[in-house]
Amino acid sequence: MDLAGKNVVYLGGFGGIGQKVCAELLERQLKALAVFDLAPNDQLMGAWQAKYPNTEIFYQKVDITQKPELEAAYKAAAARLQHFDLVVNGMGLMNDHFVELTIQINLLGLINSSLLALEHMDQTKGGRGGLVVNISSVAGLQPTPLMSIYSAAKHGVTAFTRGLADPAYYAHTGVAFITICPGFTDTPLLADMLDKTTFSFETPMKKIIPKVKRQPPEVCARNMVKVIEQGQNGGVWKLDVGEMEELDMPVMWKPVLQD
Ligand SMILES: NC(=O)c1ccc[n+]([C@@H]2O[C@H](COP(=O)([O-])OP(=O)(O)OC[C@H]3O[C@@H](n4cnc5c(N)ncnc54)[C@H](O)[C@@H]3O)[C@@H](O)[C@H]2O)c1
């Protein structure tokens, strides 16, 4: 997607990865950027607006666990922008002590947001088509036992996003879906990680965590914007240790048809 002149909605745009991706997107002469997040960040918004005076930048308060709030934010943003070209679902929580919240924020909220984005972007419903980018994780590709609940939510994100990228849906709606799977990225999400694991007893796995190589969020962000610019519908991208790789997802099952 050529981002110049485009309208972007970014959920979780003030987070560690989100704010770096927004900064990178703003370099592309966007028409507008709507940031949906839990709390405002006036300082960051002010700095962005001063640096990019030709882009309309605004904030909508959204707690992704509150569906009416999410619906209202999409409605308000649509009233202001008329259409969206790109929606990024980039909010997240990693704390396995909060089972329901982990699923609500990482999976249920992302599903609701993707379906609402489609309502506004689907070419059969008056939209113009576009791209929805959902942030999963390497934990959405491979079970990560230390964070089994987060990993389950992220596997759900990968499956849901790949499902909505089915070519038959894409041909109908004109909305492409891409899955992004970052590896360890230095953001507040990783803070006190060992206090947020599924179980609190000691295991050898816990000793490995501090040794896992991390990437800076701005490096992850640069690669993510490259994917947005170059990626195709249905792509699943691993963005780890500063590298980007489109994954060849294995086919594990095919339905056997009756005669
Ligand atoms: N940092 C990593 O190592 C890493 C690795 C893989 C995937 N990810 C994923 O990348 C995305 C961004 O994570 P990050 O590392 O920038 O984390 P972060 O904690 O810095 O940012 C998370 C963002 O989500 C928002 N958020 C949290 N709860 C919310 C709610 N109820 N409603 C609305 N917004 C809410 C926060 O306000 C924040 O903007 C997440 O989906 C995360 O799971 C991160």
mmCIF file of C-alpha atoms and ligand atoms in Angstrom:
data_model
loop_
_atom_site.group_PDB
_atom_site.id
_atom_site.type_symbol
_atom_site.label_atom_id
_atom_site.label_comp_id
_atom_site.label_asym_id
_atom_site.label_seq_id
_atom_site.Cartn_x
_atom_site.Cartn_y
_atom_site.Cartn_z
ATOM 1 C CA MET A 1 0.000 0.000 0.000
ATOM 2 C CA ASP A 2 1.254 3.460 -0.901
ATOM 3 C CA LEU A 3 0.608 5.293 2.362
ATOM 4 C CA ALA A 4 0.670 8.874 1.039
ATOM 5 C CA GLY A 5 -2.730 10.528 1.431
ATOM 6 C CA LYS A 6 -4.180 7.613 3.380
ATOM 7 C CA ASN A 7 -6.446 7.563 6.452
ATOM 8 C CA VAL A 8 -5.081 5.355 9.225
ATOM 9 C CA VAL A 9 -6.631 4.107 12.467
ATOM 10 C CA TYR A 10 -4.125 2.701 14.982
ATOM 11 C CA LEU A 11 -5.348 0.890 18.090
ATOM 12 C CA GLY A 12 -2.697 0.968 20.817
ATOM 13 C CA GLY A 13 -0.864 3.753 19.023
ATOM 14 C CA PHE A 14 0.701 5.112 22.223
ATOM 15 C CA GLY A 15 2.264 1.774 23.205
ATOM 16 C CA GLY A 16 5.938 0.908 22.878
ATOM 17 C CA ILE A 17 5.643 -0.526 19.361
ATOM 18 C CA GLY A 18 2.570 1.553 18.438
ATOM 19 C CA GLN A 19 4.173 4.949 18.883
ATOM 20 C CA LYS A 20 7.200 3.957 16.802
ATOM 21 C CA VAL A 21 4.997 2.577 14.017
ATOM 22 C CA CYS A 22 2.855 5.746 14.088
ATOM 23 C CA ALA A 23 6.012 7.879 13.834
ATOM 24 C CA GLU A 24 7.168 5.816 10.851
ATOM 25 C CA LEU A 25 3.728 6.020 9.199
ATOM 26 C CA LEU A 26 3.612 9.799 9.685
ATOM 27 C CA GLU A 27 6.822 10.070 7.624
ATOM 28 C CA ARG A 28 4.722 8.842 4.642
ATOM 29 C CA GLN A 29 2.508 11.983 4.323
ATOM 30 C CA LEU A 30 -0.661 10.390 5.661
ATOM 31 C CA LYS A 31 -3.898 12.325 5.236
ATOM 32 C CA ALA A 32 -5.014 11.413 8.752
ATOM 33 C CA LEU A 33 -4.033 9.338 11.763
ATOM 34 C CA ALA A 34 -6.592 8.398 14.415
ATOM 35 C CA VAL A 35 -5.079 6.849 17.531
ATOM 36 C CA PHE A 36 -7.441 4.720 19.620
ATOM 37 C CA ASP A 37 -5.981 3.991 23.056
ATOM 38 C CA LEU A 38 -6.818 3.687 26.731
ATOM 39 C CA ALA A 39 -5.439 7.086 27.736
ATOM 40 C CA PRO A 40 -4.380 10.223 25.853
ATOM 41 C CA ASN A 41 -0.772 11.239 25.297
ATOM 42 C CA ASP A 42 -0.997 14.987 24.682
ATOM 43 C CA GLN A 43 2.755 15.483 24.605
ATOM 44 C CA LEU A 44 3.281 12.927 21.847
ATOM 45 C CA MET A 45 0.242 14.137 19.892
ATOM 46 C CA GLY A 46 1.483 17.736 20.148
ATOM 47 C CA ALA A 47 4.960 16.778 18.930
ATOM 48 C CA TRP A 48 3.534 14.785 16.009
ATOM 49 C CA GLN A 49 1.128 17.533 14.971
ATOM 50 C CA ALA A 50 3.936 20.142 15.087
ATOM 51 C CA LYS A 51 6.180 17.939 12.935
ATOM 52 C CA TYR A 52 3.450 16.861 10.482
ATOM 53 C CA PRO A 53 1.106 19.885 10.175
ATOM 54 C CA ASN A 54 -0.473 18.532 6.977
ATOM 55 C CA THR A 55 -1.714 15.329 8.614
ATOM 56 C CA GLU A 56 -4.899 15.411 10.673
ATOM 57 C CA ILE A 57 -4.000 13.643 13.918
ATOM 58 C CA PHE A 58 -6.528 12.904 16.628
ATOM 59 C CA TYR A 59 -7.182 10.637 19.605
ATOM 60 C CA GLN A 60 -10.218 8.563 20.531
ATOM 61 C CA LYS A 61 -10.456 7.028 23.973
ATOM 62 C CA VAL A 62 -11.032 3.294 23.658
ATOM 63 C CA ASP A 63 -10.973 0.550 26.219
ATOM 64 C CA ILE A 64 -11.012 -2.385 23.823
ATOM 65 C CA THR A 65 -12.826 -4.532 26.416
ATOM 66 C CA GLN A 66 -15.826 -2.177 26.156
ATOM 67 C CA LYS A 67 -17.557 -2.905 22.852
ATOM 68 C CA PRO A 68 -19.897 0.142 22.923
ATOM 69 C CA GLU A 69 -16.857 2.393 23.446
ATOM 70 C CA LEU A 70 -15.113 0.759 20.495
ATOM 71 C CA GLU A 71 -18.194 1.146 18.290
ATOM 72 C CA ALA A 72 -18.498 4.806 19.284
ATOM 73 C CA ALA A 73 -14.835 5.454 18.472
ATOM 74 C CA TYR A 74 -15.154 3.921 14.999
ATOM 75 C CA LYS A 75 -18.324 5.927 14.421
ATOM 76 C CA ALA A 76 -16.696 9.192 15.505
ATOM 77 C CA ALA A 77 -13.583 8.537 13.407
ATOM 78 C CA ALA A 78 -15.711 7.633 10.383
ATOM 79 C CA ALA A 79 -17.735 10.834 10.763
ATOM 80 C CA ARG A 80 -14.482 12.777 10.699
ATOM 81 C CA LEU A 81 -12.598 10.881 7.975
ATOM 82 C CA GLN A 82 -15.401 9.355 5.843
ATOM 83 C CA HIS A 83 -13.274 6.290 5.100
ATOM 84 C CA PHE A 84 -10.313 4.300 6.467
ATOM 85 C CA ASP A 85 -7.566 2.830 4.282
ATOM 86 C CA LEU A 86 -5.530 1.103 6.998
ATOM 87 C CA VAL A 87 -6.496 -0.160 10.446
ATOM 88 C CA VAL A 88 -3.843 -1.583 12.777
ATOM 89 C CA ASN A 89 -4.950 -3.597 15.799
ATOM 90 C CA GLY A 90 -1.842 -3.073 17.913
ATOM 91 C CA MET A 91 -3.092 -3.068 21.510
ATOM 92 C CA GLY A 92 -2.021 -5.822 23.843
ATOM 93 C CA LEU A 93 -1.528 -7.133 27.367
ATOM 94 C CA MET A 94 0.833 -9.849 28.543
ATOM 95 C CA ASN A 95 -0.040 -10.927 32.064
ATOM 96 C CA ASP A 96 -1.209 -14.501 32.525
ATOM 97 C CA HIS A 97 -2.451 -13.725 36.046
ATOM 98 C CA PHE A 98 -5.423 -12.028 34.344
ATOM 99 C CA VAL A 99 -6.985 -14.816 32.316
ATOM 100 C CA GLU A 100 -10.184 -13.131 31.094
ATOM 101 C CA LEU A 101 -8.509 -9.771 30.454
ATOM 102 C CA THR A 102 -5.757 -11.420 28.423
ATOM 103 C CA ILE A 103 -8.364 -12.940 26.115
ATOM 104 C CA GLN A 104 -10.537 -9.803 26.098
ATOM 105 C CA ILE A 105 -7.771 -7.414 25.088
ATOM 106 C CA ASN A 106 -5.605 -9.583 22.848
ATOM 107 C CA LEU A 107 -8.264 -11.671 21.122
ATOM 108 C CA LEU A 108 -11.892 -10.645 21.666
ATOM 109 C CA GLY A 109 -11.129 -6.933 21.360
ATOM 110 C CA LEU A 110 -9.090 -7.529 18.226
ATOM 111 C CA ILE A 111 -11.901 -9.609 16.680
ATOM 112 C CA ASN A 112 -14.506 -6.929 17.477
ATOM 113 C CA SER A 113 -12.260 -4.199 16.127
ATOM 114 C CA SER A 114 -11.519 -6.119 12.913
ATOM 115 C CA LEU A 115 -15.238 -6.726 12.287
ATOM 116 C CA LEU A 116 -16.042 -3.055 12.933
ATOM 117 C CA ALA A 117 -13.227 -2.007 10.599
ATOM 118 C CA LEU A 118 -14.754 -4.256 7.931
ATOM 119 C CA GLU A 119 -18.173 -2.594 8.400
ATOM 120 C CA HIS A 120 -16.567 0.688 7.357
ATOM 121 C CA MET A 121 -14.136 -0.610 4.725
ATOM 122 C CA ASP A 122 -16.033 -3.414 2.954
ATOM 123 C CA GLN A 123 -16.604 -2.375 -0.671
ATOM 124 C CA THR A 124 -19.988 -4.150 -0.677
ATOM 125 C CA LYS A 125 -21.101 -1.865 2.181
ATOM 126 C CA GLY A 126 -20.048 1.438 0.689
ATOM 127 C CA GLY A 127 -16.402 1.260 1.796
ATOM 128 C CA ARG A 128 -13.351 1.517 -0.399
ATOM 129 C CA GLY A 129 -11.538 -1.674 0.656
ATOM 130 C CA GLY A 130 -8.155 -1.382 2.368
ATOM 131 C CA LEU A 131 -5.893 -3.218 4.762
ATOM 132 C CA VAL A 132 -6.284 -4.478 8.336
ATOM 133 C CA VAL A 133 -3.029 -5.365 10.107
ATOM 134 C CA ASN A 134 -3.357 -7.456 13.250
ATOM 135 C CA ILE A 135 -0.463 -7.790 15.676
ATOM 136 C CA SER A 136 -0.058 -11.339 16.889
ATOM 137 C CA SER A 137 3.310 -12.545 18.206
ATOM 138 C CA VAL A 138 5.854 -15.328 17.850
ATOM 139 C CA ALA A 139 3.780 -16.678 20.764
ATOM 140 C CA GLY A 140 0.951 -16.885 18.218
ATOM 141 C CA LEU A 141 3.043 -19.216 16.050
ATOM 142 C CA GLN A 142 4.609 -21.471 18.642
ATOM 143 C CA PRO A 143 3.302 -22.361 22.114
ATOM 144 C CA THR A 144 5.156 -20.369 24.782
ATOM 145 C CA PRO A 145 4.505 -22.401 27.959
ATOM 146 C CA LEU A 146 5.571 -19.628 30.334
ATOM 147 C CA MET A 147 2.756 -17.457 28.932
ATOM 148 C CA SER A 148 0.263 -20.116 27.878
ATOM 149 C CA ILE A 149 -2.814 -17.882 28.104
ATOM 150 C CA TYR A 150 -1.225 -15.011 26.169
ATOM 151 C CA SER A 151 0.042 -17.581 23.669
ATOM 152 C CA ALA A 152 -3.472 -19.034 23.282
ATOM 153 C CA ALA A 153 -4.881 -15.551 22.646
ATOM 154 C CA LYS A 154 -2.181 -14.817 20.081
ATOM 155 C CA HIS A 155 -2.737 -18.157 18.318
ATOM 156 C CA GLY A 156 -6.359 -17.033 18.100
ATOM 157 C CA VAL A 157 -5.230 -13.756 16.522
ATOM 158 C CA THR A 158 -3.176 -15.601 13.910
ATOM 159 C CA ALA A 159 -6.005 -18.012 13.068
ATOM 160 C CA PHE A 160 -8.672 -15.303 12.957
ATOM 161 C CA THR A 161 -6.593 -12.972 10.790
ATOM 162 C CA ARG A 162 -5.613 -15.754 8.376
ATOM 163 C CA GLY A 163 -9.260 -16.786 8.224
ATOM 164 C CA LEU A 164 -10.427 -13.302 7.291
ATOM 165 C CA ALA A 165 -7.694 -13.165 4.650
ATOM 166 C CA ASP A 166 -9.355 -16.011 2.752
ATOM 167 C CA PRO A 167 -9.197 -15.069 -0.949
ATOM 168 C CA ALA A 168 -12.993 -15.462 -1.269
ATOM 169 C CA TYR A 169 -13.522 -12.861 1.489
ATOM 170 C CA TYR A 170 -10.906 -10.551 0.016
ATOM 171 C CA ALA A 171 -12.525 -10.719 -3.436
ATOM 172 C CA HIS A 172 -15.874 -9.825 -1.819
ATOM 173 C CA THR A 173 -14.849 -7.088 0.618
ATOM 174 C CA GLY A 174 -11.687 -5.657 -0.942
ATOM 175 C CA VAL A 175 -10.170 -5.634 2.559
ATOM 176 C CA ALA A 176 -6.816 -7.416 2.939
ATOM 177 C CA PHE A 177 -5.683 -8.914 6.270
ATOM 178 C CA ILE A 178 -2.050 -9.304 7.338
ATOM 179 C CA THR A 179 -0.695 -10.932 10.527
ATOM 180 C CA ILE A 180 2.404 -9.494 12.213
ATOM 181 C CA CYS A 181 4.339 -11.684 14.663
ATOM 182 C CA PRO A 182 6.984 -9.720 16.550
ATOM 183 C CA GLY A 183 9.610 -11.448 18.653
ATOM 184 C CA PHE A 184 10.880 -9.975 21.948
ATOM 185 C CA THR A 185 10.758 -6.191 21.540
ATOM 186 C CA ASP A 186 11.918 -3.756 24.201
ATOM 187 C CA THR A 187 8.665 -2.168 25.402
ATOM 188 C CA PRO A 188 6.737 -1.876 28.685
ATOM 189 C CA LEU A 189 4.922 -5.120 27.737
ATOM 190 C CA LEU A 190 7.993 -7.116 28.772
ATOM 191 C CA ALA A 191 8.442 -5.379 32.146
ATOM 192 C CA ASP A 192 8.467 -7.760 35.124
ATOM 193 C CA MET A 193 7.716 -10.618 32.772
ATOM 194 C CA LEU A 194 8.746 -13.284 35.247
ATOM 195 C CA ASP A 195 6.072 -12.035 37.680
ATOM 196 C CA LYS A 196 3.337 -12.478 35.057
ATOM 197 C CA THR A 197 3.805 -16.077 33.966
ATOM 198 C CA THR A 198 1.030 -18.695 33.910
ATOM 199 C CA PHE A 199 2.422 -20.444 37.002
ATOM 200 C CA SER A 200 4.671 -18.978 39.668
ATOM 201 C CA PHE A 201 6.813 -22.047 40.499
ATOM 202 C CA GLU A 202 10.384 -22.197 39.267
ATOM 203 C CA THR A 203 11.154 -23.899 35.957
ATOM 204 C CA PRO A 204 14.319 -23.952 33.825
ATOM 205 C CA MET A 205 12.401 -21.920 31.192
ATOM 206 C CA LYS A 206 12.467 -18.901 33.477
ATOM 207 C CA LYS A 207 16.252 -18.844 33.390
ATOM 208 C CA ILE A 208 16.218 -18.464 29.609
ATOM 209 C CA ILE A 209 13.965 -15.400 29.481
ATOM 210 C CA PRO A 210 16.609 -12.798 30.468
ATOM 211 C CA LYS A 211 18.912 -14.218 27.769
ATOM 212 C CA VAL A 212 16.450 -13.931 24.865
ATOM 213 C CA LYS A 213 17.656 -11.412 22.297
ATOM 214 C CA ARG A 214 15.402 -8.353 22.022
ATOM 215 C CA GLN A 215 14.920 -5.877 19.198
ATOM 216 C CA PRO A 216 14.372 -2.123 19.660
ATOM 217 C CA PRO A 217 10.749 -1.063 18.968
ATOM 218 C CA GLU A 218 11.829 1.374 16.242
ATOM 219 C CA VAL A 219 13.471 -1.468 14.304
ATOM 220 C CA CYS A 220 10.336 -3.587 14.627
ATOM 221 C CA ALA A 221 8.314 -0.523 13.525
ATOM 222 C CA ARG A 222 10.430 0.085 10.419
ATOM 223 C CA ASN A 223 9.956 -3.497 9.325
ATOM 224 C CA MET A 224 6.249 -3.386 10.075
ATOM 225 C CA VAL A 225 5.782 -0.369 7.834
ATOM 226 C CA LYS A 226 7.717 -2.180 5.094
ATOM 227 C CA VAL A 227 5.235 -5.047 5.419
ATOM 228 C CA ILE A 228 2.326 -2.581 5.195
ATOM 229 C CA GLU A 229 3.849 -1.123 2.042
ATOM 230 C CA GLN A 230 4.855 -4.391 0.372
ATOM 231 C CA GLY A 231 2.831 -7.201 1.958
ATOM 232 C CA GLN A 232 0.001 -9.068 0.282
ATOM 233 C CA ASN A 233 -3.340 -10.249 1.645
ATOM 234 C CA GLY A 234 -2.921 -13.295 3.906
ATOM 235 C CA GLY A 235 0.738 -12.698 4.697
ATOM 236 C CA VAL A 236 2.036 -13.833 8.083
ATOM 237 C CA TRP A 237 5.242 -11.993 8.952
ATOM 238 C CA LYS A 238 7.738 -12.746 11.684
ATOM 239 C CA LEU A 239 9.554 -9.594 12.813
ATOM 240 C CA ASP A 240 12.263 -10.808 15.169
ATOM 241 C CA VAL A 241 15.808 -9.717 16.119
ATOM 242 C CA GLY A 242 15.627 -6.867 13.591
ATOM 243 C CA GLU A 243 14.765 -9.122 10.674
ATOM 244 C CA MET A 244 11.571 -9.624 8.694
ATOM 245 C CA GLU A 245 10.419 -12.869 7.151
ATOM 246 C CA GLU A 246 7.191 -13.837 5.430
ATOM 247 C CA LEU A 247 6.283 -17.268 6.769
ATOM 248 C CA ASP A 248 5.226 -20.208 4.676
ATOM 249 C CA MET A 249 2.398 -21.537 6.862
ATOM 250 C CA PRO A 250 2.069 -25.324 6.762
ATOM 251 C CA VAL A 251 -1.225 -26.954 5.786
ATOM 252 C CA MET A 252 -1.984 -29.310 8.707
ATOM 253 C CA TRP A 253 -5.438 -30.494 7.631
ATOM 254 C CA LYS A 254 -7.685 -30.574 4.617
ATOM 255 C CA PRO A 255 -11.348 -31.650 4.722
ATOM 256 C CA VAL A 256 -12.046 -35.039 3.201
ATOM 257 C CA LEU A 257 -15.183 -34.758 1.095
ATOM 258 C CA GLN A 258 -17.919 -37.387 0.989
ATOM 259 C CA ASP A 259 -18.560 -39.088 -2.361
HETATM 260 N N1 LIG B 1 6.935 -6.202 23.085
HETATM 261 C C1 LIG B 1 7.032 -7.435 22.637
HETATM 262 O O1 LIG B 1 8.022 -8.157 22.886
HETATM 263 C C2 LIG B 1 5.943 -8.007 21.765
HETATM 264 C C3 LIG B 1 6.197 -9.247 21.137
HETATM 265 C C4 LIG B 1 5.213 -9.789 20.344
HETATM 266 C C5 LIG B 1 4.007 -9.151 20.175
HETATM 267 N N2 LIG B 1 3.788 -7.952 20.803
HETATM 268 C C6 LIG B 1 2.480 -7.328 20.594
HETATM 269 O O2 LIG B 1 2.668 -6.038 20.039
HETATM 270 C C7 LIG B 1 1.572 -5.209 20.402
HETATM 271 C C8 LIG B 1 2.093 -3.922 21.017
HETATM 272 O O3 LIG B 1 2.761 -4.277 22.229
HETATM 273 P P1 LIG B 1 3.868 -3.374 22.931
HETATM 274 O O4 LIG B 1 5.050 -4.222 23.131
HETATM 275 O O5 LIG B 1 3.979 -2.081 22.226
HETATM 276 O O6 LIG B 1 3.179 -3.198 24.356
HETATM 277 P P2 LIG B 1 2.873 -1.900 25.224
HETATM 278 O O7 LIG B 1 2.474 -2.412 26.562
HETATM 279 O O8 LIG B 1 4.004 -0.939 25.149
HETATM 280 O O9 LIG B 1 1.620 -1.267 24.480
HETATM 281 C C9 LIG B 1 0.343 -1.854 24.549
HETATM 282 C C10 LIG B 1 -0.687 -0.880 24.033
HETATM 283 O O10 LIG B 1 -1.985 -1.484 24.176
HETATM 284 C C11 LIG B 1 -2.830 -0.550 24.808
HETATM 285 N N3 LIG B 1 -3.872 -1.225 25.587
HETATM 286 C C12 LIG B 1 -3.691 -2.075 26.628
HETATM 287 N N4 LIG B 1 -4.884 -2.418 27.142
HETATM 288 C C13 LIG B 1 -5.826 -1.787 26.395
HETATM 289 C C14 LIG B 1 -7.240 -1.723 26.443
HETATM 290 N N5 LIG B 1 -7.958 -2.374 27.363
HETATM 291 N N6 LIG B 1 -7.887 -0.976 25.517
HETATM 292 C C15 LIG B 1 -7.186 -0.290 24.582
HETATM 293 N N7 LIG B 1 -5.849 -0.288 24.497
HETATM 294 C C16 LIG B 1 -5.176 -1.035 25.394
HETATM 295 C C17 LIG B 1 -1.913 0.241 25.752
HETATM 296 O O11 LIG B 1 -2.510 1.446 26.174
HETATM 297 C C18 LIG B 1 -0.718 0.438 24.835
HETATM 298 O O12 LIG B 1 -0.908 1.512 23.964
HETATM 299 C C19 LIG B 1 0.706 -6.052 21.340
HETATM 300 O O13 LIG B 1 -0.314 -6.681 20.600
HETATM 301 C C20 LIG B 1 1.671 -7.100 21.853
HETATM 302 O O14 LIG B 1 1.015 -8.259 22.293
HETATM 303 C C21 LIG B 1 4.735 -7.372 21.574
#
